[in-house]
Amino acid sequence: MTKQLPLRQRIRKALVILTFLSFPITMNFLSPYVIIDGAMNGIVNGSLVMFGLMFVSSLFLGRAWCGWVCPGGGMQEIVEPVNNKPINGKKIDWIKWLIWIPWISLIAWLVISSGGYKTINLLYHTQGGISVAGSPDRPIFIAYIIYYGVVSLFVGLAIFTGRRAGCHTICWMAPFMIIGRWIRNRFGWASLRLVADSSACADCKKCTSNCPMSLDVNGIVQLGKMENSECILCGTCVDNCASSAIRYSFSAGK
Ligand code: SF4
Ligand code: SF4
């Protein structure tokens, strides 16, 4: 008989798949281009607000967005049956910073040179809140090209490289949350995190083999220090540990 995933993981998978299915609606609320366009034209837009909310959420929830609701996560997890190979994140995690730093610098420069934000349009680059839609100045096929371009990038990386490769390499949203986590850790205030009891660990390494971010979870359990900037708090390790050596905690820590 096929073994079902633990209930919490089924709920989590359903959530990320549903957000992926909603991506034709939400794409321009998560767009690196819409932010650039908004900066050029002085318009506070939906993407800017969403990235700000992701940063704020990471101060208290770490990267739970990535594990539980991100459409980018959903589109990569949906192809896990095609390629579930773990990847060596340590070798490639830096790539996203190579993309993010010039991008955020360009936005800052555009905001300053255009005289700052002047108006708010949360539905900017959407038709009544729908992203993949046509408009008099932009035919719908352009929106489809952008949509399939983004999906192909994330799905292609996951298929040809391995588990959630896009999260490690190209994601423009992850750095906001990594910085938020770093600030939280500097101040040490209470937030959602993992805690481990290394004395309960049976060393079966199921946590490591199941981690969607390919982290050496067993190694960090043994060290008793669960903080890792690539951990997306998905809880897969928590739910696969028969010894209950790992658990969620809302607590202070570094
Ligand atoms: S790293 Fe990026 S694509 Fe991956 S889950 Fe997080 S926000 Fe989504
Ligand atoms: S360490 Fe655990 S919670 Fe973090 S990404 Fe891996 S499986 Fe998910």
mmCIF file of C-alpha atoms and ligand atoms in Angstrom:
data_model
loop_
_atom_site.group_PDB
_atom_site.id
_atom_site.type_symbol
_atom_site.label_atom_id
_atom_site.label_comp_id
_atom_site.label_asym_id
_atom_site.label_seq_id
_atom_site.Cartn_x
_atom_site.Cartn_y
_atom_site.Cartn_z
ATOM 1 C CA MET A 1 0.000 0.000 0.000
ATOM 2 C CA THR A 2 1.289 3.482 -0.855
ATOM 3 C CA LYS A 3 2.329 5.318 2.270
ATOM 4 C CA GLN A 4 0.711 8.731 2.687
ATOM 5 C CA LEU A 5 2.804 11.717 3.699
ATOM 6 C CA PRO A 6 2.218 12.966 7.254
ATOM 7 C CA LEU A 7 -0.935 15.131 7.414
ATOM 8 C CA ARG A 8 0.958 18.386 7.999
ATOM 9 C CA GLN A 9 3.083 17.733 4.914
ATOM 10 C CA ARG A 10 0.012 16.946 2.813
ATOM 11 C CA ILE A 11 -1.499 20.266 3.891
ATOM 12 C CA ARG A 12 1.765 22.069 3.125
ATOM 13 C CA LYS A 13 2.095 20.439 -0.311
ATOM 14 C CA ALA A 14 -1.543 21.313 -1.078
ATOM 15 C CA LEU A 15 -0.892 24.942 -0.136
ATOM 16 C CA VAL A 16 2.199 25.388 -2.319
ATOM 17 C CA ILE A 17 0.510 23.628 -5.238
ATOM 18 C CA LEU A 18 -2.572 25.860 -4.858
ATOM 19 C CA THR A 19 -0.429 29.005 -4.809
ATOM 20 C CA PHE A 20 1.341 27.740 -7.929
ATOM 21 C CA LEU A 21 -2.050 27.229 -9.623
ATOM 22 C CA SER A 22 -2.928 30.810 -8.625
ATOM 23 C CA PHE A 23 0.286 32.176 -10.139
ATOM 24 C CA PRO A 24 -1.429 33.476 -13.331
ATOM 25 C CA ILE A 25 -3.326 35.796 -10.972
ATOM 26 C CA THR A 26 -0.525 36.637 -8.532
ATOM 27 C CA MET A 27 2.547 36.781 -10.808
ATOM 28 C CA ASN A 28 2.749 40.582 -10.961
ATOM 29 C CA PHE A 29 2.458 40.844 -7.191
ATOM 30 C CA LEU A 30 5.766 38.958 -6.969
ATOM 31 C CA SER A 31 7.535 40.449 -9.950
ATOM 32 C CA PRO A 32 11.097 41.804 -10.011
ATOM 33 C CA TYR A 33 10.232 43.719 -13.197
ATOM 34 C CA VAL A 34 7.096 45.410 -11.809
ATOM 35 C CA ILE A 35 9.209 46.807 -8.969
ATOM 36 C CA ILE A 36 11.709 48.254 -11.466
ATOM 37 C CA ASP A 37 8.935 49.778 -13.559
ATOM 38 C CA GLY A 38 7.270 51.165 -10.423
ATOM 39 C CA ALA A 39 10.586 52.671 -9.268
ATOM 40 C CA MET A 40 11.055 54.372 -12.660
ATOM 41 C CA ASN A 41 7.572 55.845 -12.562
ATOM 42 C CA GLY A 42 7.350 56.600 -8.849
ATOM 43 C CA ILE A 43 4.552 54.088 -8.226
ATOM 44 C CA VAL A 44 4.254 51.992 -5.075
ATOM 45 C CA ASN A 45 2.986 48.701 -6.475
ATOM 46 C CA GLY A 46 1.753 45.288 -5.341
ATOM 47 C CA SER A 47 5.145 43.619 -5.758
ATOM 48 C CA LEU A 48 6.875 46.245 -3.625
ATOM 49 C CA VAL A 49 4.281 45.766 -0.879
ATOM 50 C CA MET A 50 4.516 41.948 -1.088
ATOM 51 C CA PHE A 51 8.321 41.941 -0.852
ATOM 52 C CA GLY A 52 8.055 44.316 2.114
ATOM 53 C CA LEU A 53 5.571 41.943 3.781
ATOM 54 C CA MET A 54 7.884 38.975 3.131
ATOM 55 C CA PHE A 55 10.698 40.839 4.851
ATOM 56 C CA VAL A 56 8.500 41.712 7.846
ATOM 57 C CA SER A 57 7.166 38.143 8.080
ATOM 58 C CA SER A 58 10.717 36.770 8.132
ATOM 59 C CA LEU A 59 11.406 38.756 11.312
ATOM 60 C CA PHE A 60 8.929 36.471 13.112
ATOM 61 C CA LEU A 61 8.389 33.466 10.843
ATOM 62 C CA GLY A 62 11.794 32.996 9.218
ATOM 63 C CA ARG A 63 11.413 31.597 5.714
ATOM 64 C CA ALA A 64 8.042 29.957 6.371
ATOM 65 C CA TRP A 65 6.750 31.789 3.275
ATOM 66 C CA CYS A 66 9.109 29.644 1.145
ATOM 67 C CA GLY A 67 8.077 26.398 2.784
ATOM 68 C CA TRP A 68 4.347 26.962 2.987
ATOM 69 C CA VAL A 69 2.925 29.423 0.459
ATOM 70 C CA CYS A 70 5.358 30.383 -2.267
ATOM 71 C CA PRO A 71 4.186 29.574 -5.821
ATOM 72 C CA GLY A 72 7.870 29.242 -6.803
ATOM 73 C CA GLY A 73 8.211 26.510 -4.196
ATOM 74 C CA GLY A 74 5.027 24.840 -5.475
ATOM 75 C CA MET A 75 6.150 24.748 -9.096
ATOM 76 C CA GLN A 76 9.414 23.092 -8.047
ATOM 77 C CA GLU A 77 7.904 20.591 -5.612
ATOM 78 C CA ILE A 78 5.372 19.519 -8.227
ATOM 79 C CA VAL A 79 8.250 18.163 -10.373
ATOM 80 C CA GLU A 80 9.949 16.293 -7.523
ATOM 81 C CA PRO A 81 8.796 12.954 -9.027
ATOM 82 C CA VAL A 82 10.830 13.863 -12.144
ATOM 83 C CA ASN A 83 14.047 14.728 -10.298
ATOM 84 C CA ASN A 84 14.305 14.453 -6.531
ATOM 85 C CA LYS A 85 18.102 14.586 -6.441
ATOM 86 C CA PRO A 86 19.513 16.555 -3.507
ATOM 87 C CA ILE A 87 21.791 19.379 -4.556
ATOM 88 C CA ASN A 88 24.898 20.805 -2.957
ATOM 89 C CA GLY A 89 23.514 24.185 -1.966
ATOM 90 C CA LYS A 90 26.803 25.320 -0.443
ATOM 91 C CA LYS A 91 28.264 25.526 -3.944
ATOM 92 C CA ILE A 92 25.431 27.533 -5.494
ATOM 93 C CA ASP A 93 23.593 29.499 -2.782
ATOM 94 C CA TRP A 94 25.705 32.588 -3.535
ATOM 95 C CA ILE A 95 24.273 32.892 -7.073
ATOM 96 C CA LYS A 96 21.039 34.502 -5.902
ATOM 97 C CA TRP A 97 23.036 37.304 -4.248
ATOM 98 C CA LEU A 98 24.788 37.965 -7.544
ATOM 99 C CA ILE A 99 21.324 38.626 -9.009
ATOM 100 C CA TRP A 100 19.741 40.330 -5.998
ATOM 101 C CA ILE A 101 22.428 42.918 -5.162
ATOM 102 C CA PRO A 102 22.551 44.577 -8.639
ATOM 103 C CA TRP A 103 18.737 44.358 -8.864
ATOM 104 C CA ILE A 104 18.093 46.058 -5.505
ATOM 105 C CA SER A 105 20.818 48.635 -6.232
ATOM 106 C CA LEU A 106 19.155 49.443 -9.571
ATOM 107 C CA ILE A 107 15.803 49.909 -7.816
ATOM 108 C CA ALA A 108 17.335 52.239 -5.218
ATOM 109 C CA TRP A 109 19.038 54.243 -7.963
ATOM 110 C CA LEU A 110 15.821 54.484 -10.026
ATOM 111 C CA VAL A 111 13.786 55.605 -7.005
ATOM 112 C CA ILE A 112 16.306 58.352 -6.196
ATOM 113 C CA SER A 113 16.740 59.515 -9.799
ATOM 114 C CA SER A 114 12.989 59.606 -10.465
ATOM 115 C CA GLY A 115 12.372 61.757 -7.397
ATOM 116 C CA GLY A 116 10.905 59.061 -5.126
ATOM 117 C CA TYR A 117 7.556 57.325 -4.961
ATOM 118 C CA LYS A 118 4.609 59.632 -5.674
ATOM 119 C CA THR A 119 1.539 57.422 -6.112
ATOM 120 C CA ILE A 120 0.191 54.081 -4.964
ATOM 121 C CA ASN A 121 -1.287 51.552 -7.368
ATOM 122 C CA LEU A 122 -1.395 48.095 -5.801
ATOM 123 C CA LEU A 123 -2.880 46.610 -8.992
ATOM 124 C CA TYR A 124 -0.104 48.019 -11.216
ATOM 125 C CA HIS A 125 0.533 45.797 -14.287
ATOM 126 C CA THR A 126 -2.625 43.770 -13.672
ATOM 127 C CA GLN A 127 -6.150 43.881 -15.063
ATOM 128 C CA GLY A 128 -8.372 44.173 -11.997
ATOM 129 C CA GLY A 129 -5.838 42.143 -10.015
ATOM 130 C CA ILE A 130 -5.224 39.446 -12.674
ATOM 131 C CA SER A 131 -1.623 39.279 -13.875
ATOM 132 C CA VAL A 132 -1.886 37.108 -16.981
ATOM 133 C CA ALA A 133 -4.345 39.346 -18.820
ATOM 134 C CA GLY A 134 -4.345 41.506 -21.921
ATOM 135 C CA SER A 135 -4.674 45.285 -22.026
ATOM 136 C CA PRO A 136 -4.918 47.912 -24.802
ATOM 137 C CA ASP A 137 -1.169 48.602 -24.567
ATOM 138 C CA ARG A 138 -0.027 45.010 -23.912
ATOM 139 C CA PRO A 139 -1.499 41.982 -25.713
ATOM 140 C CA ILE A 140 -2.155 38.889 -23.613
ATOM 141 C CA PHE A 141 0.456 36.774 -25.405
ATOM 142 C CA ILE A 142 3.209 38.924 -23.845
ATOM 143 C CA ALA A 143 1.813 38.125 -20.405
ATOM 144 C CA TYR A 144 1.825 34.420 -21.344
ATOM 145 C CA ILE A 145 5.442 34.615 -22.554
ATOM 146 C CA ILE A 146 6.480 36.150 -19.211
ATOM 147 C CA TYR A 147 4.417 33.613 -17.240
ATOM 148 C CA TYR A 148 5.824 30.583 -19.045
ATOM 149 C CA GLY A 149 9.311 32.098 -18.957
ATOM 150 C CA VAL A 150 9.254 32.347 -15.146
ATOM 151 C CA VAL A 151 7.681 28.900 -14.710
ATOM 152 C CA SER A 152 10.150 27.305 -17.158
ATOM 153 C CA LEU A 153 13.076 28.832 -15.312
ATOM 154 C CA PHE A 154 12.084 27.426 -11.903
ATOM 155 C CA VAL A 155 10.736 24.113 -13.215
ATOM 156 C CA GLY A 156 13.683 23.656 -15.598
ATOM 157 C CA LEU A 157 16.225 24.220 -12.833
ATOM 158 C CA ALA A 158 14.432 21.745 -10.563
ATOM 159 C CA ILE A 159 14.177 19.131 -13.340
ATOM 160 C CA PHE A 160 17.725 19.442 -14.620
ATOM 161 C CA THR A 161 19.556 20.221 -11.383
ATOM 162 C CA GLY A 162 17.555 18.861 -8.457
ATOM 163 C CA ARG A 163 15.366 19.702 -5.489
ATOM 164 C CA ARG A 164 14.271 23.346 -5.337
ATOM 165 C CA ALA A 165 17.329 24.430 -7.330
ATOM 166 C CA GLY A 166 15.621 27.731 -8.159
ATOM 167 C CA CYS A 167 15.292 28.576 -4.458
ATOM 168 C CA HIS A 168 19.055 28.167 -4.070
ATOM 169 C CA THR A 169 20.121 30.047 -7.175
ATOM 170 C CA ILE A 170 17.800 32.522 -8.853
ATOM 171 C CA CYS A 171 15.111 33.519 -6.390
ATOM 172 C CA TRP A 172 14.855 37.286 -6.001
ATOM 173 C CA MET A 173 12.538 36.944 -2.976
ATOM 174 C CA ALA A 174 14.685 34.728 -0.758
ATOM 175 C CA PRO A 175 17.326 37.391 0.083
ATOM 176 C CA PHE A 176 14.665 39.640 1.690
ATOM 177 C CA MET A 177 13.829 36.811 4.090
ATOM 178 C CA ILE A 178 17.434 35.767 4.683
ATOM 179 C CA ILE A 179 18.218 39.370 5.687
ATOM 180 C CA GLY A 180 15.118 39.419 7.932
ATOM 181 C CA ARG A 181 16.238 36.206 9.644
ATOM 182 C CA TRP A 182 19.718 37.624 10.102
ATOM 183 C CA ILE A 183 18.318 40.775 11.774
ATOM 184 C CA ARG A 184 16.075 38.616 13.995
ATOM 185 C CA ASN A 185 19.055 36.522 15.035
ATOM 186 C CA ARG A 186 21.160 39.592 15.791
ATOM 187 C CA PHE A 187 18.507 40.823 18.217
ATOM 188 C CA GLY A 188 17.550 37.330 19.354
ATOM 189 C CA TRP A 189 13.816 37.986 19.672
ATOM 190 C CA ALA A 190 11.189 35.217 19.692
ATOM 191 C CA SER A 191 10.208 33.771 16.334
ATOM 192 C CA LEU A 192 9.317 30.524 14.616
ATOM 193 C CA ARG A 193 12.339 28.218 14.433
ATOM 194 C CA LEU A 194 13.394 24.588 14.717
ATOM 195 C CA VAL A 195 14.905 23.157 17.871
ATOM 196 C CA ALA A 196 16.600 19.773 18.147
ATOM 197 C CA ASP A 197 17.439 17.329 20.880
ATOM 198 C CA SER A 198 20.587 15.584 19.667
ATOM 199 C CA SER A 199 20.386 13.027 22.494
ATOM 200 C CA ALA A 200 17.075 11.740 21.027
ATOM 201 C CA CYS A 201 18.517 11.440 17.495
ATOM 202 C CA ALA A 202 18.763 7.825 16.260
ATOM 203 C CA ASP A 203 21.159 8.895 13.460
ATOM 204 C CA CYS A 204 18.872 7.387 10.793
ATOM 205 C CA LYS A 205 19.430 10.488 8.551
ATOM 206 C CA LYS A 206 15.812 10.443 7.343
ATOM 207 C CA CYS A 207 15.714 14.184 8.021
ATOM 208 C CA THR A 208 18.628 14.765 5.650
ATOM 209 C CA SER A 209 17.320 12.489 2.904
ATOM 210 C CA ASN A 210 13.884 14.166 2.923
ATOM 211 C CA CYS A 211 14.853 17.838 3.245
ATOM 212 C CA PRO A 212 13.514 19.711 0.181
ATOM 213 C CA MET A 213 16.382 22.210 0.524
ATOM 214 C CA SER A 214 18.990 19.386 0.580
ATOM 215 C CA LEU A 215 20.378 20.482 3.942
ATOM 216 C CA ASP A 216 22.526 18.228 6.116
ATOM 217 C CA VAL A 217 19.796 18.210 8.750
ATOM 218 C CA ASN A 218 21.285 15.284 10.633
ATOM 219 C CA GLY A 219 24.575 17.180 10.882
ATOM 220 C CA ILE A 220 22.925 20.307 12.265
ATOM 221 C CA VAL A 221 20.873 18.229 14.720
ATOM 222 C CA GLN A 222 24.103 16.675 16.000
ATOM 223 C CA LEU A 223 25.543 20.173 16.436
ATOM 224 C CA GLY A 224 22.350 21.178 18.254
ATOM 225 C CA LYS A 225 22.199 24.399 16.215
ATOM 226 C CA MET A 226 19.275 24.378 13.794
ATOM 227 C CA GLU A 227 19.767 27.853 12.364
ATOM 228 C CA ASN A 228 20.441 27.738 8.628
ATOM 229 C CA SER A 229 19.694 30.556 6.213
ATOM 230 C CA GLU A 230 18.430 28.057 3.609
ATOM 231 C CA CYS A 231 15.957 26.347 5.955
ATOM 232 C CA ILE A 232 12.424 27.124 4.785
ATOM 233 C CA LEU A 233 10.716 25.813 7.945
ATOM 234 C CA CYS A 234 8.717 23.334 5.883
ATOM 235 C CA GLY A 235 8.712 20.850 8.777
ATOM 236 C CA THR A 236 9.526 17.842 6.575
ATOM 237 C CA CYS A 237 12.333 16.881 8.963
ATOM 238 C CA VAL A 238 10.035 17.358 11.968
ATOM 239 C CA ASP A 239 7.367 15.120 10.451
ATOM 240 C CA ASN A 240 9.792 12.405 9.301
ATOM 241 C CA CYS A 241 11.690 12.039 12.563
ATOM 242 C CA ALA A 242 10.440 8.891 14.281
ATOM 243 C CA SER A 243 12.455 9.835 17.391
ATOM 244 C CA SER A 244 10.847 13.303 17.676
ATOM 245 C CA ALA A 245 14.326 14.798 17.886
ATOM 246 C CA ILE A 246 13.301 17.922 15.935
ATOM 247 C CA ARG A 247 10.359 20.184 16.685
ATOM 248 C CA TYR A 248 8.962 23.587 15.858
ATOM 249 C CA SER A 249 9.315 26.252 18.514
ATOM 250 C CA PHE A 250 8.291 29.885 18.792
ATOM 251 C CA SER A 251 11.131 31.075 20.929
ATOM 252 C CA ALA A 252 14.071 33.428 21.214
ATOM 253 C CA GLY A 253 17.458 32.313 19.971
ATOM 254 C CA LYS A 254 20.420 33.166 17.780
HETATM 255 S S1 SF4 B 1 13.349 30.685 -2.318
HETATM 256 FE FE1 SF4 B 1 12.076 31.941 -3.627
HETATM 257 S S2 SF4 B 1 11.020 30.539 -5.009
HETATM 258 FE FE2 SF4 B 1 11.873 29.342 -3.349
HETATM 259 S S3 SF4 B 1 10.177 29.206 -1.946
HETATM 260 FE FE3 SF4 B 1 11.415 30.958 -1.276
HETATM 261 S S4 SF4 B 1 10.492 32.742 -2.267
HETATM 262 FE FE4 SF4 B 1 9.717 30.896 -3.279
HETATM 263 S S1 SF4 B 2 15.801 21.572 7.737
HETATM 264 FE FE1 SF4 B 2 13.722 20.724 7.999
HETATM 265 S S2 SF4 B 2 12.350 22.501 8.038
HETATM 266 FE FE2 SF4 B 2 14.340 23.179 7.193
HETATM 267 S S3 SF4 B 2 14.119 22.987 4.974
HETATM 268 FE FE3 SF4 B 2 15.014 21.054 5.678
HETATM 269 S S4 SF4 B 2 13.260 19.695 6.066
HETATM 270 FE FE4 SF4 B 2 12.460 21.787 5.896
#
